[in-house]
Tab-separated table of C-alpha atoms in Angstrom:
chain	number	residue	atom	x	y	z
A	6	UNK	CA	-16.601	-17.421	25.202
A	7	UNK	CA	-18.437	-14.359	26.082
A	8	UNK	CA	-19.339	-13.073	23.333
A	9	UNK	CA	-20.289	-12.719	19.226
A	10	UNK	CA	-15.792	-11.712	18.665
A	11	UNK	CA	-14.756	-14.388	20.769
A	12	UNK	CA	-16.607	-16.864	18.874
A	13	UNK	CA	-16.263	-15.714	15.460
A	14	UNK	CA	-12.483	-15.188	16.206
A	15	UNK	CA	-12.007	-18.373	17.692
A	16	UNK	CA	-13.367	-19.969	13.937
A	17	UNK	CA	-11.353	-17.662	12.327
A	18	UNK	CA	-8.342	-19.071	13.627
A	19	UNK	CA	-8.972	-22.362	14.508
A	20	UNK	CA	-11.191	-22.757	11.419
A	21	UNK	CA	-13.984	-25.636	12.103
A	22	UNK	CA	-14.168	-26.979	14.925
A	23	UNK	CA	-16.309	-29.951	16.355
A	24	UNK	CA	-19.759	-28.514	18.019
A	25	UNK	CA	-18.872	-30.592	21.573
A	26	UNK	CA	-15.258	-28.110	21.714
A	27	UNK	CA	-16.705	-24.750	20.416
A	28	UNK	CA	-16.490	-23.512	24.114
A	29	UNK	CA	-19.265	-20.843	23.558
A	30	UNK	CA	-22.612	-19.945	25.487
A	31	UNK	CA	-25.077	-21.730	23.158
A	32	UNK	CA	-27.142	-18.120	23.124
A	33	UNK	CA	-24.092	-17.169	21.080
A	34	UNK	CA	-23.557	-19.585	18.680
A	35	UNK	CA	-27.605	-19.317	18.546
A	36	UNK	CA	-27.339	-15.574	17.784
A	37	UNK	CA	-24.563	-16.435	15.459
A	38	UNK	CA	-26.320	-19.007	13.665
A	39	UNK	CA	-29.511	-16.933	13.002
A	40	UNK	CA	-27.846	-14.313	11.747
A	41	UNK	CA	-25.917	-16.412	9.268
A	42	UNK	CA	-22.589	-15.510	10.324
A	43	UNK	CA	-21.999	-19.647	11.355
A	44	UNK	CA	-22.989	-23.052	10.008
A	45	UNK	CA	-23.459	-25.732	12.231
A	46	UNK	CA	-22.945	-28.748	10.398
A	47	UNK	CA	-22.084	-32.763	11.226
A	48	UNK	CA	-18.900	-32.132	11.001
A	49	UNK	CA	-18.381	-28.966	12.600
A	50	UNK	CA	-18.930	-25.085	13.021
A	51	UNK	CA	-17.310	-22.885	10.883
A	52	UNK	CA	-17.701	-19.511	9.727
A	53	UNK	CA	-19.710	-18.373	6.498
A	54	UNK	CA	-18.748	-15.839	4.015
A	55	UNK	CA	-20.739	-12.913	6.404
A	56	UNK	CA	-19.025	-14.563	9.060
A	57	UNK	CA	-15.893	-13.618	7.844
A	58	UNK	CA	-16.832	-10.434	6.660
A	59	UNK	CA	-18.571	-9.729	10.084
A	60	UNK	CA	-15.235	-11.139	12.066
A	61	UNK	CA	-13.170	-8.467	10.001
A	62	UNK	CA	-14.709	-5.969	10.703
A	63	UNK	CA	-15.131	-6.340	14.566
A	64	UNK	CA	-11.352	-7.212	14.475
A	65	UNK	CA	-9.996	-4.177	12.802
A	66	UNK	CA	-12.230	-1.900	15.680
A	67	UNK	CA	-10.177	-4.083	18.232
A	68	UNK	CA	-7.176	-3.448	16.808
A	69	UNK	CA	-7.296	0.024	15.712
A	70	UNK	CA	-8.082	1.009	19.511
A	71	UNK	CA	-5.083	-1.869	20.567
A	72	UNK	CA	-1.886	-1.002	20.539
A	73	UNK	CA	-0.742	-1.291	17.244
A	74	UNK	CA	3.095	-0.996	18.148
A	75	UNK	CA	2.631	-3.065	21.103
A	76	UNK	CA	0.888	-5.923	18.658
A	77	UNK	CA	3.791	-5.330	15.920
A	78	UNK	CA	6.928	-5.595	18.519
A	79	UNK	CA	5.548	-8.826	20.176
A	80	UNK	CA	4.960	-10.304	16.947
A	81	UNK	CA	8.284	-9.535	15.935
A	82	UNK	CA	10.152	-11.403	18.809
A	83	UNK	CA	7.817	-14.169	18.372
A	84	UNK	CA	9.074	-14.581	15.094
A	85	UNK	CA	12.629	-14.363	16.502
A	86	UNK	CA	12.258	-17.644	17.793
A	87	UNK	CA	9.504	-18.969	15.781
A	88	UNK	CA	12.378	-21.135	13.436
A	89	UNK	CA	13.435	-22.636	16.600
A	90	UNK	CA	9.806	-23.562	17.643
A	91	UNK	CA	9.274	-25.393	14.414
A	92	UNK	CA	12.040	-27.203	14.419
A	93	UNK	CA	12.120	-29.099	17.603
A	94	UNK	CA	8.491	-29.696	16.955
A	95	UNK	CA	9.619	-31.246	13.529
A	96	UNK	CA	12.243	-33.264	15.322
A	97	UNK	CA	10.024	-34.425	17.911
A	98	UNK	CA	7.345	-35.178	15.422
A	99	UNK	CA	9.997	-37.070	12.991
A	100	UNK	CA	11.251	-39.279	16.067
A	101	UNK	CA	7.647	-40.215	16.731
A	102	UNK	CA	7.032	-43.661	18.979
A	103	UNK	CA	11.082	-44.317	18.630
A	104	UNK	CA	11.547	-40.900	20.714
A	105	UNK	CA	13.568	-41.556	24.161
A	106	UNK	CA	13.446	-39.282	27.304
A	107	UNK	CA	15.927	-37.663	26.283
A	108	UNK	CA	14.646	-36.582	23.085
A	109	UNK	CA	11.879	-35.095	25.377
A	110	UNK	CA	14.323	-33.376	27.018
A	111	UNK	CA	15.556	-31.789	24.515
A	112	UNK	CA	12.137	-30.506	22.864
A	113	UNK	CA	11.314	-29.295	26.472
A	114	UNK	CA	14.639	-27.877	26.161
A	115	UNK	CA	14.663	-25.825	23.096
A	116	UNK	CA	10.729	-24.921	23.623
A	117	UNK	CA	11.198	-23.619	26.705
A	118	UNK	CA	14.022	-20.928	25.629
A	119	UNK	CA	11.660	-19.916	23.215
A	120	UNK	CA	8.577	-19.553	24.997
A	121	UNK	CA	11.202	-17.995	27.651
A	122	UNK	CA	11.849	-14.902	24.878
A	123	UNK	CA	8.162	-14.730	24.168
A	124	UNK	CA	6.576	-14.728	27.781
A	125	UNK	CA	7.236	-11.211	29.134
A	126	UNK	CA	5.948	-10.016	25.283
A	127	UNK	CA	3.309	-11.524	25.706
A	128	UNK	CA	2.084	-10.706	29.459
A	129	UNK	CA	2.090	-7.257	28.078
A	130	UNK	CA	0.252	-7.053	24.948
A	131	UNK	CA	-2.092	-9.173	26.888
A	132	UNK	CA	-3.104	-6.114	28.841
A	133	UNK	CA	-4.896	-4.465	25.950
A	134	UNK	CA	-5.451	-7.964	24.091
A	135	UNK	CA	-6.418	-10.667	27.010
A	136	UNK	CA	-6.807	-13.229	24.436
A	137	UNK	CA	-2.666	-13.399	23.863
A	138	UNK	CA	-2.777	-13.849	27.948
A	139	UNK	CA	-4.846	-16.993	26.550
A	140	UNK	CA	-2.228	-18.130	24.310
A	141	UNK	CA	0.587	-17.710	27.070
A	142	UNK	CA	-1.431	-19.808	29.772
A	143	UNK	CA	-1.819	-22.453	26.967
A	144	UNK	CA	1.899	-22.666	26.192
A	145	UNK	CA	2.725	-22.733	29.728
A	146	UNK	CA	0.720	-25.472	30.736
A	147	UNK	CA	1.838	-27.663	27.710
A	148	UNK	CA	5.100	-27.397	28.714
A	149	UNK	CA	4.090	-28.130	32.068
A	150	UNK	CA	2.822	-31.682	31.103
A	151	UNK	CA	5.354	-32.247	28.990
A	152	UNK	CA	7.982	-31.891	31.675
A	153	UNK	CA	5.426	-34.357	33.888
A	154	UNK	CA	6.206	-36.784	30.853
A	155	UNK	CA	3.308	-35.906	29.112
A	156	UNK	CA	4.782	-36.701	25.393
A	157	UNK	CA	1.257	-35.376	23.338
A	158	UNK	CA	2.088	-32.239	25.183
A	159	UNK	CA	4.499	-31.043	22.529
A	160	UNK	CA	3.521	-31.381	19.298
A	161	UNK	CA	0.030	-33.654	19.037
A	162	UNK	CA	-2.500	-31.838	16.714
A	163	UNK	CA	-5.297	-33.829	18.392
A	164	UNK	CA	-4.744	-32.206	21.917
A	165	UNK	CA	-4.086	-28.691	23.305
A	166	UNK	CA	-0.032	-29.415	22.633
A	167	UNK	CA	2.488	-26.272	22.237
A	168	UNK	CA	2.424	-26.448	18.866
A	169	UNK	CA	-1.100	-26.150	18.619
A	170	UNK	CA	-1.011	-23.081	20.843
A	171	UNK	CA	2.002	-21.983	19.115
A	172	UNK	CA	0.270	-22.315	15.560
A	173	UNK	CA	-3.258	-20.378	16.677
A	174	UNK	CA	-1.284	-17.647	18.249
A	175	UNK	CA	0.935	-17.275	15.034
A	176	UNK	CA	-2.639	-17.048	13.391
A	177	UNK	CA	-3.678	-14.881	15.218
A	178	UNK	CA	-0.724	-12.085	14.958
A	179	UNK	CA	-1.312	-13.012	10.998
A	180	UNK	CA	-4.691	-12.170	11.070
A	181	UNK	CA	-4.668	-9.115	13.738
A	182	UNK	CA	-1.740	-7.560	11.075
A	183	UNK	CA	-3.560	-8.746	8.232
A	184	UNK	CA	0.153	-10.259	6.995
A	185	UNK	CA	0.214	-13.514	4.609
A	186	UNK	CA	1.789	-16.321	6.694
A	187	UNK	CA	4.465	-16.683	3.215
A	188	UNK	CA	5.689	-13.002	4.260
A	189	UNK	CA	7.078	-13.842	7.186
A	190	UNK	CA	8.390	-17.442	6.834
């Protein structure tokens, strides 16, 4: 991360995360630390109350200069096939250690044709907002491994699966609209 946003955006949507994955230059999460926008605790960095407040407020400069439309059409067709998303994750999930190959398959399958309607979207908000060209390269290469066989690729909370990638860049459309995740679902 380059920089104060990044970081405090990154909590935001991730919430804590362990100190070891923050993924920050430690002059930033120094800075951010200092100035009491972050607490660095055993279990994690998260952000404070100013941290939040802080994170707001750099957000809606971002956005206001974004494309606005651009950010509100993308998130649209990612909700077009956001149902689908969730539900071969929940079947995957369900079949857990009794899922066959072809089960895989089929996940692969049905997340592919989503990401499919999402990727061009995505690629082009990504212009103004690089961090959704973030999001894209993470959904990509999960479904890269989890052609390769790689079965945590999909849906495993503890690793950077589809659905995780899928989840943070739901957040983040959430967040960057300042919509209530019960509005849309």
């Amino acid at each position: 991360m380059r920089n104060e946003f990044d970081l405090l955006h990154a909590l935001r949507i991730k919430g804590r995360v362990p100190a070891d994955q923050v993924g920050a230059d430690p002059a930033v999460v120094t800075a951010a630390a200092d100035a009491g926008l972050i607490a660095v605790t055993a279990r994690g960095v998260l952000l404070t109350g100013a941290g939040l407040v802080r994170h707001a407020g750099l957000l809606a400069e971002q956005v206001s200069t974004a494309d606005r439309d651009g950010l509100e059409r993308t998130y649209d067709r990612f909700l077009q096939v956001n149902r689908a998303v969730k539900d071969a994750c929940a079947q995957w999930q369900a079949a857990g250690s009794a899922a066959t190959d072809d089960d895989l398959l089929r996940a692969v399958d049905a997340l592919e044709r989503a990401f499919t309607r999402v990727d061009r979207p995505l690629a082009k908000l990504a212009v103004r907002l690089p961090r959704y060209g973030v999001y894209r390269d993470r959904l990509e290469a999960a479904l890269e491994r989890a052609t390769e066989g790689r079965r945590d690729a999909l849906a495993d909370p503890g690793s950077d699966s589809f659905h995780t990638a899928w989840f943070e860049c739901h957040e983040d459309f959430l967040v960057s609209l300042g919509r209530a995740r019960e509005e849309d679902e």
